[in-house]
Amino acid sequence: MFPVQTAISQVFSDRILVRGYSLTAMAGTYSFGDVVYLLMTGELPLGQEGEMIEAILVACVEHSINAPSTHTARAVANTGAPLQTAVAAGVSAIGEHHGGAGEACARLLQETIQAHPTATPDELAARVTADFRQRGQRLPGFGHRFHDPDPRAQQLLALADAKGISSVHVALARAMVTALHEATGRSLPLNVDGALAALLSDMGIGWRYGKALFIIGRTAGLAAHACEEQMTGKPFQFAARVEAEYIGPVERPLPPRPSETV
Amino acid sequence: MFPVQTAISQVFSDRILVRGYSLTAMAGTYSFGDVVYLLMTGELPLGQEGEMIEAILVACVEHSINAPSTHTARAVANTGAPLQTAVAAGVSAIGEHHGGAGEACARLLQETIQAHPTATPDELAARVTADFRQRGQRLPGFGHRFHDPDPRAQQLLALADAKGISSVHVALARAMVTALHEATGRSLPLNVDGALAALLSDMGIGWRYGKALFIIGRTAGLAAHACEEQMTGKPFQFAARVEAEYIGPVERPLPPRPSETV
Amino acid sequence: MFPVQTAISQVFSDRILVRGYSLTAMAGTYSFGDVVYLLMTGELPLGQEGEMIEAILVACVEHSINAPSTHTARAVANTGAPLQTAVAAGVSAIGEHHGGAGEACARLLQETIQAHPTATPDELAARVTADFRQRGQRLPGFGHRFHDPDPRAQQLLALADAKGISSVHVALARAMVTALHEATGRSLPLNVDGALAALLSDMGIGWRYGKALFIIGRTAGLAAHACEEQMTGKPFQFAARVEAEYIGPVERPLPPRPSETV
Amino acid sequence: MFPVQTAISQVFSDRILVRGYSLTAMAGTYSFGDVVYLLMTGELPLGQEGEMIEAILVACVEHSINAPSTHTARAVANTGAPLQTAVAAGVSAIGEHHGGAGEACARLLQETIQAHPTATPDELAARVTADFRQRGQRLPGFGHRFHDPDPRAQQLLALADAKGISSVHVALARAMVTALHEATGRSLPLNVDGALAALLSDMGIGWRYGKALFIIGRTAGLAAHACEEQMTGKPFQFAARVEAEYIGPVERPLPPRPSETV
């Protein structure tokens, strides 16, 4: 059968190469952020992209128990599952409604600019915002149910401005905040997913890695919570606390089995 | 119902605190490795532990498709699952036989030294090695089916020596390599899990985080592979390549149903 | 906080009610297929739907190691993970390309008939087939990479005909096979997902349960394979057999770190 | 590379064989319980074991939202994940503290009787109970935090008695309830896991399938809940309801970075 193709790494008995570079030579000289950038783009950063990615990973690392992924990881750890099982369940809860908007937002930013390379951010923002409103959809990456503004987005954009990383995708994202405000009268600032999306786009990383970057950072928080739950969690402390309201049929006698009615 | 207790983080509308520190203030000033150390120990590093953790994460990040977790993540991505589902499946494959030995090895090192604080590394190594051999068990963290020596372990220990991090747990781990060689005549060098275990122990991190550290690093590799599979994978390229040898009963006619035999 | 609403079940200290019926009274008098029907529709079957569901579950139960979900479950069991972790990974691999087409096909059948209640199956089949061909998409539930015809689909449809269950959705599915043949010149018979989709639709079960029915049946096969792997599997027998072709950059020296270039 | 060995099934283009029997010939003539028994033992039942397994699957099918696995499946479905991802996360939460005791209990019953084939149930029960109490461990399969007695266990044992299935393992399990009562003064009746364990043991099924049987049945309930959550769940209704009590360090200023202190 044909072999499986990959451009990521090669393993030899005496060395491991990632995108052609020695993994062990990078350990201790390049940061984890540098290597994540290498994994995602194929090249080591020429500028401060590695530090920017480290900052993104830190910003994504932790949002306590009320984040659905963390709640899920702890709930599974609470059942006596091993650590990898609890973290895996937590990762699987990073979906469209939580942590996953970075992928959709990055795709929107990248495809919009690719399709209209000469338009201004304000023109594009007006068009994209109108499109989404016409379809009745929410723009991914804007607004947060708890933070207004999202301090993580503010900090990441300030860092990107200082590092000279902010470019056309950040400009479009900022123009969309203004366009959204004008169109709706509401404040829908960039959230951490939206900032992550704009920044990875301006660093030349494909939109498909938008969710990946959040997952990598958050995994550290999930692991810490799962370990804490293993050490200190009270039995059934998650599932048992849900107050359920039953809205189905009231108690009723069993009907005779169909075969018995013949 | 009683609240769920956690000592990890607090979320306010204008700020997020991790172990009491502002998450956004750390983003851009502290490394991801520093923050992982904070999550696991409760304190930011006073020395070079953050850089050591970054090196560990880099060493764990990637080992190509023949690692069971990477193979699993790609196999699930190949079915059309979303990224978080593929990465989650990959994380769930980091078990006792692959990537998970760091937890068992760290526990062994920490409990051995805690139980015999005044014994020398050589005395402890001889005792531990004899115990495992008597029970017919493999020592977790030693030997690798592919690498001899494991270049990742060598590099991590060299970095730890240079940073002044290597201490009693590293000494015990090294003594165990010698004791294993004397007892078995075979070369069973520290592998990446064993090096990780010795180093986190000498940095004051509890053994329970041994598997966690590997998971955090490897998640970046899993995500890169899952994205590559989504973009370039051929349909059914994993499951379909397994050659199965059927060793069960040959084809046979169905017996009459039990109820029909009455 | 508002309670979580559910219409599925209630648990009391002395009894468990599912859709109002005593669970323990059903155990031993109603089949598992009857209870699955109850869970999905809210009512126990009046006819032979429970037997039909049992037949569907049996048809979905097992397709050996080359099915992606089974391959994944065994690969994870091979790492030393507990049974639930291996089965969970297998379930997560039941996606759009494998086992999940039942949901999409059922939705297509149900929405097509709902939108055009008076059209004939042939009219609808011609329209649906033309729509998909125009968009360059494959119709979910038709054709199988290995079976032509799919013996499971044939058997399930024959049973449904005999039980008087086949109705408008089965008629539409059959008309689509003819329309596909006329449009493409190729034989694209109903596969097991497509048969399942037509049958659950004719039993009054919503399309959303299309994937669920496959998952429930296949879980038994996944569990049997995971147990077999735990008992007899050779170490690394899945991941290690993948032949990878590296197509990335050749080995290259590390560049100086960006900060060192300043 | 050597092929992967399996004794479970063979797939041909025109037929699928499970343990040598035609899958499609079984669909419609044998029950799902019969086929589960075939998967687990290698043979179709000669007596009423298939009906017993159907009753066990029904008894395990559903225990509402406060069961950790159901809670987890709904929490993940709530994030917008696809059905297979939600069900997988639920399955991964079937651990030692919830649903998984059947495996440990079956192993205990089978190994105890195998080691002492001529002892009476009362002798064995006294010995096993004393052993566990001496080690300070809970006996798996006895007692339930909510049901006393567990109506599912009662119903399953009554069915097994009526079908002539109850034999030495059921006798031992019942003797253990008496021994536990005498030793502790407390009522610790068989729970559903314990009944399942005793019954599968008396049907000649290996202990390793104890957790599997629970998983197969409960998957139907998990799928129904995940579908209900997809259709009616309110955003963030699980994670957001957890009241967390933060017990870590109070807010504190960031220390200078280690490198800056040099």
GROMACS .gro file of C-alpha atoms in nm, chain B:
model
  262
  263MET     CA    1  -2.456   2.206   4.739
  264PHE     CA    2  -2.100   2.272   4.854
  265PRO     CA    3  -1.891   2.465   4.602
  266VAL     CA    4  -1.610   2.303   4.403
  267GLN     CA    5  -1.277   2.408   4.551
  268THR     CA    6  -0.984   2.509   4.337
  269ALA     CA    7  -0.654   2.684   4.404
  270ILE     CA    8  -0.568   2.741   4.038
  271SER     CA    9  -0.738   3.054   3.911
  272GLN     CA   10  -1.005   3.321   3.944
  273VAL     CA   11  -1.191   3.493   3.663
  274PHE     CA   12  -1.319   3.848   3.702
  275SER     CA   13  -1.480   4.054   3.430
  276ASP     CA   14  -1.170   4.273   3.395
  277ARG     CA   15  -0.890   4.030   3.484
  278ILE     CA   16  -0.795   3.664   3.517
  279LEU     CA   17  -0.570   3.557   3.804
  280VAL     CA   18  -0.363   3.237   3.794
  281ARG     CA   19  -0.233   3.142   4.138
  282GLY     CA   20  -0.291   3.508   4.229
  283TYR     CA   21  -0.100   3.656   3.932
  284SER     CA   22  -0.255   3.849   3.644
  285LEU     CA   23  -0.270   3.626   3.338
  286THR     CA   24  -0.249   3.917   3.098
  287ALA     CA   25   0.045   4.072   3.281
  288MET     CA   26   0.228   3.740   3.239
  289ALA     CA   27   0.146   3.720   2.867
  290GLY     CA   28   0.450   3.879   2.700
  291THR     CA   29   0.669   3.894   3.010
  292TYR     CA   30   0.676   3.535   3.133
  293SER     CA   31   0.731   3.236   2.910
  294PHE     CA   32   0.480   2.955   2.860
  295GLY     CA   33   0.724   2.733   3.051
  296ASP     CA   34   0.717   2.975   3.345
  297VAL     CA   35   0.338   2.964   3.351
  298VAL     CA   36   0.328   2.584   3.325
  299TYR     CA   37   0.561   2.577   3.627
  300LEU     CA   38   0.326   2.817   3.805
  301LEU     CA   39   0.026   2.597   3.728
  302MET     CA   40   0.202   2.288   3.861
  303THR     CA   41   0.374   2.426   4.170
  304GLY     CA   42   0.174   2.734   4.266
  305GLU     CA   43   0.473   2.968   4.227
  306LEU     CA   44   0.664   3.132   3.943
  307PRO     CA   45   1.020   3.000   3.908
  308LEU     CA   46   1.299   3.167   4.104
  309GLY     CA   47   1.567   3.020   3.878
  310GLN     CA   48   1.579   2.877   3.529
  311GLU     CA   49   1.301   2.623   3.577
  312GLY     CA   50   1.084   2.793   3.316
  313GLU     CA   51   1.354   2.753   3.053
  314MET     CA   52   1.401   2.393   3.159
  315ILE     CA   53   1.031   2.327   3.113
  316GLU     CA   54   1.037   2.491   2.770
  317ALA     CA   55   1.322   2.256   2.675
  318ILE     CA   56   1.123   1.958   2.805
  319LEU     CA   57   0.815   2.065   2.607
  320VAL     CA   58   1.027   2.099   2.292
  321ALA     CA   59   1.185   1.757   2.349
  322CYS     CA   60   0.838   1.599   2.385
  323VAL     CA   61   0.671   1.788   2.099
  324GLU     CA   62   0.703   1.544   1.814
  325HIS     CA   63   0.804   1.188   1.727
  326SER     CA   64   0.626   1.140   1.392
  327ILE     CA   65   0.350   0.905   1.279
  328ASN     CA   66   0.476   0.586   1.441
  329ALA     CA   67   0.408   0.724   1.787
  330PRO     CA   68   0.073   0.574   1.893
  331SER     CA   69  -0.078   0.908   1.995
  332THR     CA   70   0.011   1.074   1.664
  333HIS     CA   71  -0.108   0.774   1.468
  334THR     CA   72  -0.439   0.786   1.657
  335ALA     CA   73  -0.488   1.160   1.608
  336ARG     CA   74  -0.429   1.127   1.233
  337ALA     CA   75  -0.652   0.819   1.206
  338VAL     CA   76  -0.939   1.010   1.367
  339ALA     CA   77  -0.876   1.327   1.164
  340ASN     CA   78  -0.891   1.102   0.858
  341THR     CA   79  -1.258   1.023   0.935
  342GLY     CA   80  -1.362   1.386   0.892
  343ALA     CA   81  -1.378   1.460   1.263
  344PRO     CA   82  -1.313   1.817   1.379
  345LEU     CA   83  -0.966   1.906   1.506
  346GLN     CA   84  -1.048   1.892   1.877
  347THR     CA   85  -1.186   1.538   1.837
  348ALA     CA   86  -0.873   1.416   1.659
  349VAL     CA   87  -0.637   1.576   1.911
  350ALA     CA   88  -0.846   1.440   2.199
  351ALA     CA   89  -0.823   1.086   2.065
  352GLY     CA   90  -0.447   1.129   2.030
  353VAL     CA   91  -0.414   1.251   2.389
  354SER     CA   92  -0.616   0.953   2.511
  355ALA     CA   93  -0.353   0.722   2.356
  356ILE     CA   94  -0.076   0.861   2.578
  357GLY     CA   95  -0.082   0.566   2.812
  358GLU     CA   96   0.140   0.341   3.013
  359HIS     CA   97   0.320   0.203   2.706
  360HIS     CA   98   0.373   0.538   2.534
  361GLY     CA   99   0.450   0.875   2.689
  362GLY     CA  100   0.301   0.793   3.026
  363ALA     CA  101   0.604   0.642   3.194
  364GLY     CA  102   0.708   0.985   3.325
  365GLU     CA  103   0.439   0.973   3.591
  366ALA     CA  104   0.533   0.626   3.717
  367CYS     CA  105   0.906   0.703   3.706
  368ALA     CA  106   0.868   1.036   3.887
  369ARG     CA  107   0.661   0.868   4.156
  370LEU     CA  108   0.923   0.599   4.199
  371LEU     CA  109   1.207   0.851   4.227
  372GLN     CA  110   1.020   1.080   4.465
  373GLU     CA  111   0.884   0.809   4.694
  374THR     CA  112   1.217   0.629   4.707
  375ILE     CA  113   1.406   0.939   4.816
  376GLN     CA  114   1.131   1.046   5.055
  377ALA     CA  115   1.139   0.706   5.224
  378HIS     CA  116   1.520   0.693   5.254
  379PRO     CA  117   1.643   1.052   5.272
  380THR     CA  118   1.992   0.966   5.395
  381ALA     CA  119   2.077   0.675   5.164
  382THR     CA  120   2.316   0.726   4.874
  383PRO     CA  121   2.192   0.712   4.514
  384ASP     CA  122   2.386   0.390   4.458
  385GLU     CA  123   2.227   0.222   4.762
  386LEU     CA  124   1.880   0.329   4.653
  387ALA     CA  125   1.938   0.232   4.292
  388ALA     CA  126   2.052  -0.116   4.390
  389ARG     CA  127   1.750  -0.165   4.612
  390VAL     CA  128   1.493  -0.035   4.360
  391THR     CA  129   1.643  -0.232   4.075
  392ALA     CA  130   1.645  -0.551   4.277
  393ASP     CA  131   1.283  -0.493   4.383
  394PHE     CA  132   1.163  -0.457   4.026
  395ARG     CA  133   1.363  -0.752   3.899
  396GLN     CA  134   1.226  -0.970   4.178
  397ARG     CA  135   0.872  -0.877   4.076
  398GLY     CA  136   0.959  -0.931   3.710
  399GLN     CA  137   0.858  -0.574   3.621
  400ARG     CA  138   1.020  -0.323   3.387
  401LEU     CA  139   1.147  -0.002   3.542
  402PRO     CA  140   0.945   0.285   3.389
  403GLY     CA  141   1.157   0.550   3.216
  404PHE     CA  142   1.450   0.331   3.115
  405GLY     CA  143   1.523   0.193   2.768
  406HIS     CA  144   1.358   0.280   2.436
  407ARG     CA  145   1.257   0.043   2.161
  408PHE     CA  146   1.414   0.268   1.899
  409HIS     CA  147   1.674   0.499   2.057
  410ASP     CA  148   1.988   0.383   2.246
  411PRO     CA  149   2.076   0.624   2.390
  412ASP     CA  150   1.768   0.848   2.368
  413PRO     CA  151   1.911   1.179   2.238
  414ARG     CA  152   1.629   1.374   2.405
  415ALA     CA  153   1.721   1.242   2.749
  416GLN     CA  154   2.087   1.321   2.690
  417GLN     CA  155   2.014   1.678   2.585
  418LEU     CA  156   1.771   1.743   2.872
  419LEU     CA  157   2.016   1.614   3.133
  420ALA     CA  158   2.301   1.817   2.985
  421LEU     CA  159   2.085   2.130   3.000
  422ALA     CA  160   1.983   2.055   3.358
  423ASP     CA  161   2.345   2.006   3.460
  424ALA     CA  162   2.439   2.339   3.298
  425LYS     CA  163   2.149   2.519   3.467
  426GLY     CA  164   2.230   2.372   3.809
  427ILE     CA  165   1.893   2.198   3.822
  428SER     CA  166   2.021   1.838   3.841
  429SER     CA  167   2.013   1.718   4.199
  430VAL     CA  168   1.920   1.407   4.399
  431HIS     CA  169   1.653   1.271   4.164
  432VAL     CA  170   1.877   1.299   3.860
  433ALA     CA  171   2.154   1.134   4.060
  434LEU     CA  172   1.925   0.847   4.154
  435ALA     CA  173   1.808   0.807   3.794
  436ARG     CA  174   2.167   0.794   3.673
  437ALA     CA  175   2.260   0.545   3.942
  438MET     CA  176   1.969   0.328   3.831
  439VAL     CA  177   2.107   0.314   3.476
  440THR     CA  178   2.433   0.179   3.619
  441ALA     CA  179   2.255  -0.060   3.852
  442LEU     CA  180   2.039  -0.189   3.566
  443HIS     CA  181   2.343  -0.244   3.351
  444GLU     CA  182   2.520  -0.436   3.627
  445ALA     CA  183   2.216  -0.644   3.707
  446THR     CA  184   2.111  -0.727   3.352
  447GLY     CA  185   2.420  -0.679   3.138
  448ARG     CA  186   2.201  -0.471   2.908
  449SER     CA  187   2.212  -0.102   2.823
  450LEU     CA  188   1.889   0.056   2.946
  451PRO     CA  189   1.958   0.431   2.931
  452LEU     CA  190   1.716   0.693   3.054
  453ASN     CA  191   1.453   0.765   2.791
  454VAL     CA  192   1.273   1.097   2.744
  455ASP     CA  193   1.007   0.999   3.000
  456GLY     CA  194   1.271   0.908   3.257
  457ALA     CA  195   1.466   1.229   3.203
  458LEU     CA  196   1.145   1.431   3.231
  459ALA     CA  197   1.063   1.245   3.553
  460ALA     CA  198   1.401   1.311   3.712
  461LEU     CA  199   1.402   1.676   3.612
  462LEU     CA  200   1.053   1.764   3.726
  463SER     CA  201   1.133   1.592   4.054
  464ASP     CA  202   1.447   1.801   4.098
  465MET     CA  203   1.242   2.114   4.018
  466GLY     CA  204   1.001   2.032   4.304
  467ILE     CA  205   0.706   1.935   4.083
  468GLY     CA  206   0.491   1.647   4.210
  469TRP     CA  207   0.504   1.311   4.029
  470ARG     CA  208   0.140   1.343   3.932
  471TYR     CA  209   0.240   1.600   3.669
  472GLY     CA  210   0.480   1.363   3.494
  473LYS     CA  211   0.229   1.253   3.233
  474ALA     CA  212   0.088   1.607   3.214
  475LEU     CA  213   0.416   1.760   3.101
  476PHE     CA  214   0.448   1.510   2.817
  477ILE     CA  215   0.085   1.564   2.715
  478ILE     CA  216   0.124   1.944   2.701
  479GLY     CA  217   0.427   1.925   2.475
  480ARG     CA  218   0.301   1.648   2.250
  481THR     CA  219  -0.035   1.820   2.196
  482ALA     CA  220   0.141   2.065   1.963
  483GLY     CA  221   0.270   1.779   1.749
  484LEU     CA  222  -0.070   1.607   1.753
  485ALA     CA  223  -0.240   1.927   1.638
  486ALA     CA  224   0.010   1.977   1.355
  487HIS     CA  225  -0.038   1.619   1.236
  488ALA     CA  226  -0.416   1.638   1.260
  489CYS     CA  227  -0.415   1.959   1.054
  490GLU     CA  228  -0.183   1.801   0.797
  491GLU     CA  229  -0.412   1.499   0.777
  492GLN     CA  230  -0.716   1.724   0.726
  493MET     CA  231  -0.537   1.899   0.441
  494THR     CA  232  -0.355   1.615   0.262
  495GLY     CA  233  -0.466   1.275   0.397
  496LYS     CA  234  -0.592   1.011   0.154
  497PRO     CA  235  -0.925   0.848   0.253
  498PHE     CA  236  -0.898   0.543   0.480
  499GLN     CA  237  -0.519   0.554   0.465
  500PHE     CA  238  -0.473   0.427   0.820
  501ALA     CA  239  -0.738   0.168   0.896
  502ALA     CA  240  -0.728   0.017   0.549
  503ARG     CA  241  -0.358  -0.061   0.562
  504VAL     CA  242  -0.379  -0.304   0.854
  505GLU     CA  243  -0.331  -0.660   0.738
  506ALA     CA  244  -0.551  -0.872   0.963
  507GLU     CA  245  -0.509  -1.245   1.010
  508TYR     CA  246  -0.834  -1.407   1.108
  509ILE     CA  247  -0.780  -1.688   1.360
  510GLY     CA  248  -1.139  -1.756   1.468
  511PRO     CA  249  -1.391  -2.022   1.364
  512VAL     CA  250  -1.434  -2.095   0.993
  513GLU     CA  251  -1.758  -2.009   0.819
  514ARG     CA  252  -2.042  -2.214   0.964
  515PRO     CA  253  -2.421  -2.233   0.929
  516LEU     CA  254  -2.638  -2.061   1.186
  517PRO     CA  255  -2.784  -2.294   1.449
  518PRO     CA  256  -3.161  -2.284   1.505
  519ARG     CA  257  -3.258  -2.022   1.763
  520PRO     CA  258  -3.284  -2.161   2.118
  521SER     CA  259  -3.655  -2.084   2.133
  522GLU     CA  260  -3.706  -2.277   1.812
  523THR     CA  261  -3.543  -2.586   1.957
  524VAL     CA  262  -3.807  -2.625   2.225
   0.00000   0.00000   0.00000
